[in-house]
PDB file of C-alpha atoms and ligand atoms in Angstrom:
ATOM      1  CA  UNK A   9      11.281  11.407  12.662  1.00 97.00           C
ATOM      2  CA  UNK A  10       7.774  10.308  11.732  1.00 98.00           C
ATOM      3  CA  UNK A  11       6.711   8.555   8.520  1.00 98.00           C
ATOM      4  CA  UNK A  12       3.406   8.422   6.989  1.00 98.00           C
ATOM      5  CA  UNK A  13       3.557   5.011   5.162  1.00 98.00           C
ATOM      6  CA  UNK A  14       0.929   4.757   2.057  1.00 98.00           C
ATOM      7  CA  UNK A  15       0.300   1.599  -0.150  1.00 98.00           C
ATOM      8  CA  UNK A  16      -2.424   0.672  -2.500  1.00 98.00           C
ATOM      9  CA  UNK A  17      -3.425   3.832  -3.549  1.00 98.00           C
ATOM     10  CA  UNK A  18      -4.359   2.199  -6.701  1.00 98.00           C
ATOM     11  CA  UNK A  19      -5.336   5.901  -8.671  1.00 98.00           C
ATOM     12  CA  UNK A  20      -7.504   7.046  -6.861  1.00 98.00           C
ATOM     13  CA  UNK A  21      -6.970  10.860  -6.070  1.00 98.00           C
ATOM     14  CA  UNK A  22      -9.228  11.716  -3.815  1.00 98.00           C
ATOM     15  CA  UNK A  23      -7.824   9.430  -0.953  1.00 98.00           C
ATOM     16  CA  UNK A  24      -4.521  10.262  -1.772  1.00 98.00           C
ATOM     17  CA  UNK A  25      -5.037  13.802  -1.248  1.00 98.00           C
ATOM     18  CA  UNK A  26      -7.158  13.401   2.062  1.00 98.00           C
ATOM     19  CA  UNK A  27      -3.844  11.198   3.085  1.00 98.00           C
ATOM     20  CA  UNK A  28      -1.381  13.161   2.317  1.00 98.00           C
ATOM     21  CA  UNK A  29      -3.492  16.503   3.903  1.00 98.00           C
ATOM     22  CA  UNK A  30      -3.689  14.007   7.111  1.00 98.00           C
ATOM     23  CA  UNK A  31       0.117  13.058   7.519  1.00 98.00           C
ATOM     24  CA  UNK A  32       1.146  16.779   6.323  1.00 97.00           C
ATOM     25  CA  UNK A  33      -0.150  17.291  10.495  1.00 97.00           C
ATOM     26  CA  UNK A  34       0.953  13.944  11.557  1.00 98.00           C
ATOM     27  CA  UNK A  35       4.395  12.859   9.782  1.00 98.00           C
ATOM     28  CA  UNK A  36       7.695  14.109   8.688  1.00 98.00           C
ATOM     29  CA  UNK A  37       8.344  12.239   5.212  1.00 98.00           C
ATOM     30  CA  UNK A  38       6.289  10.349   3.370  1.00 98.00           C
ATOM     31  CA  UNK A  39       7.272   6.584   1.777  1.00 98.00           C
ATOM     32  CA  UNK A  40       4.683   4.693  -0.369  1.00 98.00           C
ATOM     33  CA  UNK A  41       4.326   0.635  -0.553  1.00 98.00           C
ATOM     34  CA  UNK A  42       3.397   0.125  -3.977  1.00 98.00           C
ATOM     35  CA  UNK A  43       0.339  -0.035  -6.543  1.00 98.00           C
ATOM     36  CA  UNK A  44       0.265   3.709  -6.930  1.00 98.00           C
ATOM     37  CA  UNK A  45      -1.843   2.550 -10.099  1.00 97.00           C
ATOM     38  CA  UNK A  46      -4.623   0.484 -10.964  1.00 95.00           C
ATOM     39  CA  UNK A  47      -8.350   0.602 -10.509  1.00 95.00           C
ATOM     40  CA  UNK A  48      -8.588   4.054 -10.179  1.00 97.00           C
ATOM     41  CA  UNK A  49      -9.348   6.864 -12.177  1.00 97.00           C
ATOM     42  CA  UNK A  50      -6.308   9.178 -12.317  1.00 98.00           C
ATOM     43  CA  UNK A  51      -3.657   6.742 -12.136  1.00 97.00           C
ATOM     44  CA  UNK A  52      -1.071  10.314 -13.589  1.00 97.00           C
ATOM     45  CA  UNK A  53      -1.806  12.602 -10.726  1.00 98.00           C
ATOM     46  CA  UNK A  54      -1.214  10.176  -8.274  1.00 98.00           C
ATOM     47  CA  UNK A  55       2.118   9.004  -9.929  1.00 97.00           C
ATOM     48  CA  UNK A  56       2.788  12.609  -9.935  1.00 97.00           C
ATOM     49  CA  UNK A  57       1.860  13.719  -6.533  1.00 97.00           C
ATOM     50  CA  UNK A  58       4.074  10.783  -5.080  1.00 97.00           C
ATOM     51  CA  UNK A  59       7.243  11.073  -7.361  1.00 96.00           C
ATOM     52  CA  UNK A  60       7.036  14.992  -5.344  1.00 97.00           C
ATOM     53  CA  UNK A  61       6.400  14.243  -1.991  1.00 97.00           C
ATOM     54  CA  UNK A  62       7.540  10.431  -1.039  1.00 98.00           C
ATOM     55  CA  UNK A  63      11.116   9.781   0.112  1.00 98.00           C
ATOM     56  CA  UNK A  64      11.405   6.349  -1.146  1.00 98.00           C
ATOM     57  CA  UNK A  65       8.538   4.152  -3.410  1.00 98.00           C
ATOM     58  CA  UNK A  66       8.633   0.531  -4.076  1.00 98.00           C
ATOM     59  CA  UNK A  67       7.048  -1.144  -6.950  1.00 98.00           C
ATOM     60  CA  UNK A  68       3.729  -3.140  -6.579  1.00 98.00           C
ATOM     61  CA  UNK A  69       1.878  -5.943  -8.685  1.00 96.00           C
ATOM     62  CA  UNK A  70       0.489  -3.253 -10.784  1.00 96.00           C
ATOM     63  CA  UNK A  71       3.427  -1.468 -11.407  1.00 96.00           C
ATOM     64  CA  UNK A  72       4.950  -4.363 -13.322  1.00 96.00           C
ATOM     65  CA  UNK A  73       1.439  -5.205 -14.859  1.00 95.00           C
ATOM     66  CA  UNK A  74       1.409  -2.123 -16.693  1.00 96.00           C
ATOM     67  CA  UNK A  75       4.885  -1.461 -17.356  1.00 95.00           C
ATOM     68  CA  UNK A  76       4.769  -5.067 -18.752  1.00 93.00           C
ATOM     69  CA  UNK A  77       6.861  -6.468 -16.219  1.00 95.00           C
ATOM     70  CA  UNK A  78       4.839  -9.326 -15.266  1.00 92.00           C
ATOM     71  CA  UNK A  79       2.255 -10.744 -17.706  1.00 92.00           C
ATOM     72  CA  UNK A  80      -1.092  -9.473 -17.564  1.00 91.00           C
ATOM     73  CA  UNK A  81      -2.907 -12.611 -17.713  1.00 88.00           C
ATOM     74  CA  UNK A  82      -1.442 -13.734 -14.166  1.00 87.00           C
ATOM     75  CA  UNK A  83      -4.331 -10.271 -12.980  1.00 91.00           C
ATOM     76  CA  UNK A  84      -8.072 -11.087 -12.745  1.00 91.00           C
ATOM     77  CA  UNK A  85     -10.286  -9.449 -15.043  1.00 92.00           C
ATOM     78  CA  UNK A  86     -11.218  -6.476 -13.594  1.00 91.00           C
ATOM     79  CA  UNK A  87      -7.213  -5.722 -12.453  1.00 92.00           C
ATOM     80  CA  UNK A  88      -6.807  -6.863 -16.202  1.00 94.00           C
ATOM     81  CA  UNK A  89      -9.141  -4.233 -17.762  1.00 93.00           C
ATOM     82  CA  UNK A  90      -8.143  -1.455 -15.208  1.00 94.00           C
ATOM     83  CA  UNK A  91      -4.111  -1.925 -15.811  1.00 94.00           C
ATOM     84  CA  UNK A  92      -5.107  -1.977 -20.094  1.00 94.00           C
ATOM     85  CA  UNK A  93      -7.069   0.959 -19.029  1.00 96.00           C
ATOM     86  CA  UNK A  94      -3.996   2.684 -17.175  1.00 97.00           C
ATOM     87  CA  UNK A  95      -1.536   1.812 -20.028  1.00 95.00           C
ATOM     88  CA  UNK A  96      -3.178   3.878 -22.079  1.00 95.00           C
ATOM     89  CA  UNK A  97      -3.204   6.849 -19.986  1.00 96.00           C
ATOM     90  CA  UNK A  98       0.611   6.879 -18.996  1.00 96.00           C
ATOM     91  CA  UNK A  99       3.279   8.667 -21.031  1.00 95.00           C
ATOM     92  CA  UNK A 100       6.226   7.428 -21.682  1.00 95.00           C
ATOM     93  CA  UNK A 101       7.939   9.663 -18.400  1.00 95.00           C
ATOM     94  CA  UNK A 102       5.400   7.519 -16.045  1.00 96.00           C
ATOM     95  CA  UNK A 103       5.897   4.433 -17.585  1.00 96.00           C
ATOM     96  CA  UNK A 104       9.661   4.719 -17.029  1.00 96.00           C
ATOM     97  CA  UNK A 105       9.549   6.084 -13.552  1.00 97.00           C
ATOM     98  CA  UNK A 106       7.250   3.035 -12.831  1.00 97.00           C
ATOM     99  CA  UNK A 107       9.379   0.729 -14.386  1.00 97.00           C
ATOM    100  CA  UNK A 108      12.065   2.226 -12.851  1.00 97.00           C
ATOM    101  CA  UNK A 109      11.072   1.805  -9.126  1.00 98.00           C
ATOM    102  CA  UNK A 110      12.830  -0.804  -6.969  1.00 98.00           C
ATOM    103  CA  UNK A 111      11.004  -4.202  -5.130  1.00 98.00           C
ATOM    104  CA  UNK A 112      12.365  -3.127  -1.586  1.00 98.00           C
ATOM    105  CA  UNK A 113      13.675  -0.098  -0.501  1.00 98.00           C
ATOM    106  CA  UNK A 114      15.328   0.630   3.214  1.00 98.00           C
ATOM    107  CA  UNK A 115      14.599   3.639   5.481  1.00 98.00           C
ATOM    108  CA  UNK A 116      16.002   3.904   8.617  1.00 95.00           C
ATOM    109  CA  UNK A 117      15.655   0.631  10.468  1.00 96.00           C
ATOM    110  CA  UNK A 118      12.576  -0.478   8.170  1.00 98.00           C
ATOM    111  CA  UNK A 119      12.370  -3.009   4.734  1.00 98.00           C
ATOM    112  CA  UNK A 120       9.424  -1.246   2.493  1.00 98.00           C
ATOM    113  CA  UNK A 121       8.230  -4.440   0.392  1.00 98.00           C
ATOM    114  CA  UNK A 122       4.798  -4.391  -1.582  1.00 98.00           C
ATOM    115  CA  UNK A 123       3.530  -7.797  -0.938  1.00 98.00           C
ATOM    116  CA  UNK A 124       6.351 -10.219   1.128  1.00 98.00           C
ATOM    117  CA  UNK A 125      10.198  -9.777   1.895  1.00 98.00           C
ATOM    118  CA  UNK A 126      10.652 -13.040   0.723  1.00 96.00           C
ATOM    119  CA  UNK A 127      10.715 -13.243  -2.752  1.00 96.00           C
ATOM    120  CA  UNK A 128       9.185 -10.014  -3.286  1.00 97.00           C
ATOM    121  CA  UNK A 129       7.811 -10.451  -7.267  1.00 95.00           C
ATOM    122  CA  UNK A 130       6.314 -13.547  -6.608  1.00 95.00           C
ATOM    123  CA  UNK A 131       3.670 -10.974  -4.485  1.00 96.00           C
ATOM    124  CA  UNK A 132       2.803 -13.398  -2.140  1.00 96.00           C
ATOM    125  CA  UNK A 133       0.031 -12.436   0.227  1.00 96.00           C
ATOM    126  CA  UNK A 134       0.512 -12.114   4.071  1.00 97.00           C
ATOM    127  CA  UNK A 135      -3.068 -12.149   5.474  1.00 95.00           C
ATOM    128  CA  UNK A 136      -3.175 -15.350   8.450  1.00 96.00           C
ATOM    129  CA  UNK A 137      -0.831 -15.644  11.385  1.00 97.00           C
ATOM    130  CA  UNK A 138       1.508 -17.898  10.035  1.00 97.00           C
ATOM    131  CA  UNK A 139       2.092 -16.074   6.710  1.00 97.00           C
ATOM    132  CA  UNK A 140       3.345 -13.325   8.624  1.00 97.00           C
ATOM    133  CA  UNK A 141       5.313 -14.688  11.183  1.00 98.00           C
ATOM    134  CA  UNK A 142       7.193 -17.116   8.253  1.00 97.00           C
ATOM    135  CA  UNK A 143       8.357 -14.003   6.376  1.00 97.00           C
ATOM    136  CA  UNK A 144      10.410 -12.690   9.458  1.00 98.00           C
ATOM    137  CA  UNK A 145      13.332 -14.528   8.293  1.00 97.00           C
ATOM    138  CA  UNK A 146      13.295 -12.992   5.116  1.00 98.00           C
ATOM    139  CA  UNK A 147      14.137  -9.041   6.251  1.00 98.00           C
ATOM    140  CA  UNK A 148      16.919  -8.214   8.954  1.00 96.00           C
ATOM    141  CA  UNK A 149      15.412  -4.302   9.739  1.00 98.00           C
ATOM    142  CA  UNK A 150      13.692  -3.911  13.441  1.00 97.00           C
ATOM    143  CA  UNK A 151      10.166  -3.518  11.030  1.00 98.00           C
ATOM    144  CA  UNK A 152       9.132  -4.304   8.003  1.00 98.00           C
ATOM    145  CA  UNK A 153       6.111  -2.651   6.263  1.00 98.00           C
ATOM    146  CA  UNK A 154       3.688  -4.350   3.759  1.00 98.00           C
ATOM    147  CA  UNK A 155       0.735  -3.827   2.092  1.00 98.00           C
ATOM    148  CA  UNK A 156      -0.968  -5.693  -1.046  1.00 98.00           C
ATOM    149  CA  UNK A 157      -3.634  -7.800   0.656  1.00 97.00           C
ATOM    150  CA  UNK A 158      -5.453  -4.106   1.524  1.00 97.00           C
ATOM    151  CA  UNK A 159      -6.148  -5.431   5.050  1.00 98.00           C
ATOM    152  CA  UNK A 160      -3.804  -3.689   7.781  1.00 98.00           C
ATOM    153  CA  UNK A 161      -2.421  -5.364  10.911  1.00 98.00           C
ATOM    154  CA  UNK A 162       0.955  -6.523  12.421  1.00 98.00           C
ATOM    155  CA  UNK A 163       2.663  -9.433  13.976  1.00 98.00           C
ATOM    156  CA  UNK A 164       5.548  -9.085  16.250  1.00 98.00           C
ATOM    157  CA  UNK A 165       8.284 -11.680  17.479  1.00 97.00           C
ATOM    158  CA  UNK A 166      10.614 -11.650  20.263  1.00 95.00           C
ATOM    159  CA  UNK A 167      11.691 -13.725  22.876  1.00 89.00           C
ATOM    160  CA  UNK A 168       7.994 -13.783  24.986  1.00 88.00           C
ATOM    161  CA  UNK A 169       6.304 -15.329  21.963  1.00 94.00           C
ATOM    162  CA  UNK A 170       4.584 -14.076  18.795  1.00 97.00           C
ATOM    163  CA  UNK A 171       1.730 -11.901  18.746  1.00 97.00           C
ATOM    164  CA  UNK A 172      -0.679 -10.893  15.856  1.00 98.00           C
ATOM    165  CA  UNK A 173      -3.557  -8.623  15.385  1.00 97.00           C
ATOM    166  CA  UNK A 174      -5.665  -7.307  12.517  1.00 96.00           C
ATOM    167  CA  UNK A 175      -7.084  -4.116  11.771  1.00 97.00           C
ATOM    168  CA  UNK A 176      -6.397  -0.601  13.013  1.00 97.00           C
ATOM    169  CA  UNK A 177      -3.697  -1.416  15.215  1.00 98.00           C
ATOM    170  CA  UNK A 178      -2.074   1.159  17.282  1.00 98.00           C
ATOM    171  CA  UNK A 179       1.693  -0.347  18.424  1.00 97.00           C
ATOM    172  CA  UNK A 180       4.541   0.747  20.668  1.00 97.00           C
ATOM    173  CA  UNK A 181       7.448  -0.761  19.640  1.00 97.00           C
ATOM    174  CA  UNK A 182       9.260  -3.092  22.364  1.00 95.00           C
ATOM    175  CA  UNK A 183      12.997  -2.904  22.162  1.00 92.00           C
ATOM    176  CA  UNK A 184      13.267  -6.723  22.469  1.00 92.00           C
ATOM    177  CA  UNK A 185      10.734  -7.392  19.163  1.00 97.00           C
ATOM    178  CA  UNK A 186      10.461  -7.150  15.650  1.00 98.00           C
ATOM    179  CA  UNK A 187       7.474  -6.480  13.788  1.00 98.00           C
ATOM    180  CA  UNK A 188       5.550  -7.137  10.611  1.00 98.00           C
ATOM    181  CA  UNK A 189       2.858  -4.099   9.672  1.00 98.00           C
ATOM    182  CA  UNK A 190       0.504  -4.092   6.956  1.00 98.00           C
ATOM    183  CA  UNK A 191      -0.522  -0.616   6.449  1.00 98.00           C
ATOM    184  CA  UNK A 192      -3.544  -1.542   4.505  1.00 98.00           C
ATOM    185  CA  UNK A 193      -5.027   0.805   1.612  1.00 98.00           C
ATOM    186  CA  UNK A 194      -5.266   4.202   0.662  1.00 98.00           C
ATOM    187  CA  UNK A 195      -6.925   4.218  -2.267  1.00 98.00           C
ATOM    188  CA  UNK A 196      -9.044   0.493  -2.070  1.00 97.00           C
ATOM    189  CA  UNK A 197      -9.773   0.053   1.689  1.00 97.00           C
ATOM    190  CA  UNK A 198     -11.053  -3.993   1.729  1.00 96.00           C
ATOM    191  CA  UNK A 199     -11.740  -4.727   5.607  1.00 96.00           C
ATOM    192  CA  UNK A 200     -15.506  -3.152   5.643  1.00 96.00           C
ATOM    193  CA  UNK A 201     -14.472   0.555   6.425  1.00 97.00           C
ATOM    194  CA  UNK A 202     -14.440   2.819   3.462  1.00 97.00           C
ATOM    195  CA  UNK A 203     -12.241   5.003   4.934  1.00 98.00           C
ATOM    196  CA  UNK A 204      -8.467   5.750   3.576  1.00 98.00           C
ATOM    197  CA  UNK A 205      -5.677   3.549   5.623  1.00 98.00           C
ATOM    198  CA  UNK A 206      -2.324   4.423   5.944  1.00 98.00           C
ATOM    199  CA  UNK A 207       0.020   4.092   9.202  1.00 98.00           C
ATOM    200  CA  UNK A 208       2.328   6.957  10.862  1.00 98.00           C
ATOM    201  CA  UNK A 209       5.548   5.234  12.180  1.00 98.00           C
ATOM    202  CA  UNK A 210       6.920   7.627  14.857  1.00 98.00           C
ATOM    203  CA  UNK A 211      11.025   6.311  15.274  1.00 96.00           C
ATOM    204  CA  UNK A 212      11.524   8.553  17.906  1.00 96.00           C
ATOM    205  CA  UNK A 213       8.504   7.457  20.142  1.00 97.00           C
ATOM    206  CA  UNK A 214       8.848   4.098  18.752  1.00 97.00           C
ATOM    207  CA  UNK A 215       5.258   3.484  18.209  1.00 98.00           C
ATOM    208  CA  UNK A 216       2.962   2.486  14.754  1.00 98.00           C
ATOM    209  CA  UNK A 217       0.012   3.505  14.645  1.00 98.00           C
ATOM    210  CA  UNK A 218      -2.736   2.831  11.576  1.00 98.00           C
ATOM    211  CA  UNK A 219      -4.659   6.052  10.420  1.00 98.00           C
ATOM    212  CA  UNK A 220      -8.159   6.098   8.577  1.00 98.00           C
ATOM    213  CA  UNK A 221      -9.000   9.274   6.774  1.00 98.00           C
ATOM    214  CA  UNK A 222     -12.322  10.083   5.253  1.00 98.00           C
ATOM    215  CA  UNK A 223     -12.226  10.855   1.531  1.00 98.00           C
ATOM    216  CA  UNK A 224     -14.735  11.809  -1.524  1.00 98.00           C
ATOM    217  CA  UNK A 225     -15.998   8.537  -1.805  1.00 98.00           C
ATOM    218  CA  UNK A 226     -18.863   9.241  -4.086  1.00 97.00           C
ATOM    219  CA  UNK A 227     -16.177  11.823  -6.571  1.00 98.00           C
ATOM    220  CA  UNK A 228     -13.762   8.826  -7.318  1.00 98.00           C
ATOM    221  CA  UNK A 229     -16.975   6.652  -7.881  1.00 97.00           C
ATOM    222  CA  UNK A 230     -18.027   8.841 -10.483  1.00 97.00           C
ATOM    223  CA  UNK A 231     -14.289   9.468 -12.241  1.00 97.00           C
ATOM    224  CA  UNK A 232     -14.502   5.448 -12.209  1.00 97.00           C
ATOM    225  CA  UNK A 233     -17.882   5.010 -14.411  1.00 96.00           C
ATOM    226  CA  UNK A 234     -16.907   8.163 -16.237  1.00 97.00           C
ATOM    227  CA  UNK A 235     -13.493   6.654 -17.236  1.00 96.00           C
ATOM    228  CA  UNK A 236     -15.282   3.469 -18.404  1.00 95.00           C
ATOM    229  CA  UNK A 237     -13.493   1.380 -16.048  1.00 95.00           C
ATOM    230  CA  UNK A 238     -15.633  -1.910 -14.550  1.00 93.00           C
ATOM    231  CA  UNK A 239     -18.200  -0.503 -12.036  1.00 93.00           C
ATOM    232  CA  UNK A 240     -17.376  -3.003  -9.738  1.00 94.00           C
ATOM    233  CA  UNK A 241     -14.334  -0.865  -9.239  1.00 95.00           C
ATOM    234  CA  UNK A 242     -16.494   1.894  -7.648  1.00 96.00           C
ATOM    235  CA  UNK A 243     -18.824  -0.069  -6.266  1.00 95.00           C
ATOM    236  CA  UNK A 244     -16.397  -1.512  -3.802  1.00 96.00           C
ATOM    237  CA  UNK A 245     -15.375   1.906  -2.859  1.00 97.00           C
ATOM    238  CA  UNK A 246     -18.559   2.191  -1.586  1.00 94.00           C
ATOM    239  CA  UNK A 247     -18.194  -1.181   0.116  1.00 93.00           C
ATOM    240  CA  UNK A 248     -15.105  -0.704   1.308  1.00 94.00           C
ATOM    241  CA  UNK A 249     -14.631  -4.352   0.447  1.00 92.00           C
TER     242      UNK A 249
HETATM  243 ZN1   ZN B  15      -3.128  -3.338  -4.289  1.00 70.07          ZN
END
């Protein structure tokens, strides 16, 4: 079985279409991290698209800012304007599905959290070394898969030491490890490459393996001045940062 694994897709359609056309040749089943909304332009397709196609969904940061799980003021302002923004253009269905989605979810020997297994509404971020190998104590799964800080990588423990790398890692899994993977972003890439991020997990071949995908780049730019949202939200697009 092979899993595409999406987070951060944050509305914005055009990656999440290039994704999902990319693991429809590459992956089995599809599960999503988190922050299907935000930023973006069309947070209701994407909310759509992914209550089709994805197996299992957890809730991110932005799923309880807009639902009004979690207090708005805790967001920056941008995050703040885009989530009043994405409020308005949920119905009450989205809304409740969104509301409705769980902080962790389990699929085969893997913990899907948004931000940290420990404590996983206090969305901690796991970006140095040490935040990721302290949060291995806090899931009991072979892997555990992350996103939130939009900046993939993994860390691994097991009994030759710890190991940690950033960026578009490409992993086979050792039977006598566990491992840590941020799959980075789909739909708000931050580590200097515009393109989409999301990782394939093959179980059978026991390997992880980050993806990027290039998208429309300059089409969500446009939905996100059209919409009236901050243009710093489509300038990073373009940034990738
Ligand atoms: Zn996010």
């Amino acid at each position: 079985m092979r899993y595409a694994v999406l987070s951060d897709v944050h509305g914005n359609l055009e990656a999440l279409e290039a994704v999902l056309a990319d693991a429809a040749a590459h992956a089995d089943a599809v599960v999503c991290l988190g922050d299907v909304v935000g930023y973006g332009a069309d947070p209701v397709p994407c909310v759509e698209r992914l209550a089709e196609r994805a197996q299992a969904v957890v809730a991110g940061n932005h799923e309880h800012g807009v639902t009004g799980l979690m207090d708005l003021a805790w967001f920056n302002t941008h995050a703040r304007a885009a989530a009043e923004w994405t409020r308005e253009q949920l119905d009450d269905d989205h809304s409740a599905w969104l509301a409705a989605l769980p902080l962790t979810a389990q699929v085969a020997d893997a913990t899907l959290v948004h931000a940290s297994p420990r404590q996983p509404d206090e969305w901690d971020y796991l970006v140095s070394a040490e935040d990721g190998f302290a949060a291995f104590d806090a899931f009991d799964t072979r892997v555990c898969f992350v996103g939130h800080s939009h900046l993939p990588g993994a860390w691994s423990l097991g009994s030759s030491g710890r190991e940690h790398e950033g960026g578009n890692i490409d992993v086979t899994l050792d039977a006598g490890r566990r491992y840590l993977v941020n799959v980075g972003s789909v739909g708000q890439p931050r580590d200097r490459d515009v393109r989409a991020a999301y990782a394939v997990w093959d179980a059978d071949a026991r390997r992880i393996q980050i993806r990027r995908v290039p998208y429309d780049v300059r089409a969500a730019r446009a939905k996100i001045a059209a919409a009236g949202l901050p243009r710093f939200l489509a300038d990073r697009l373009a940034a990738g940062a």
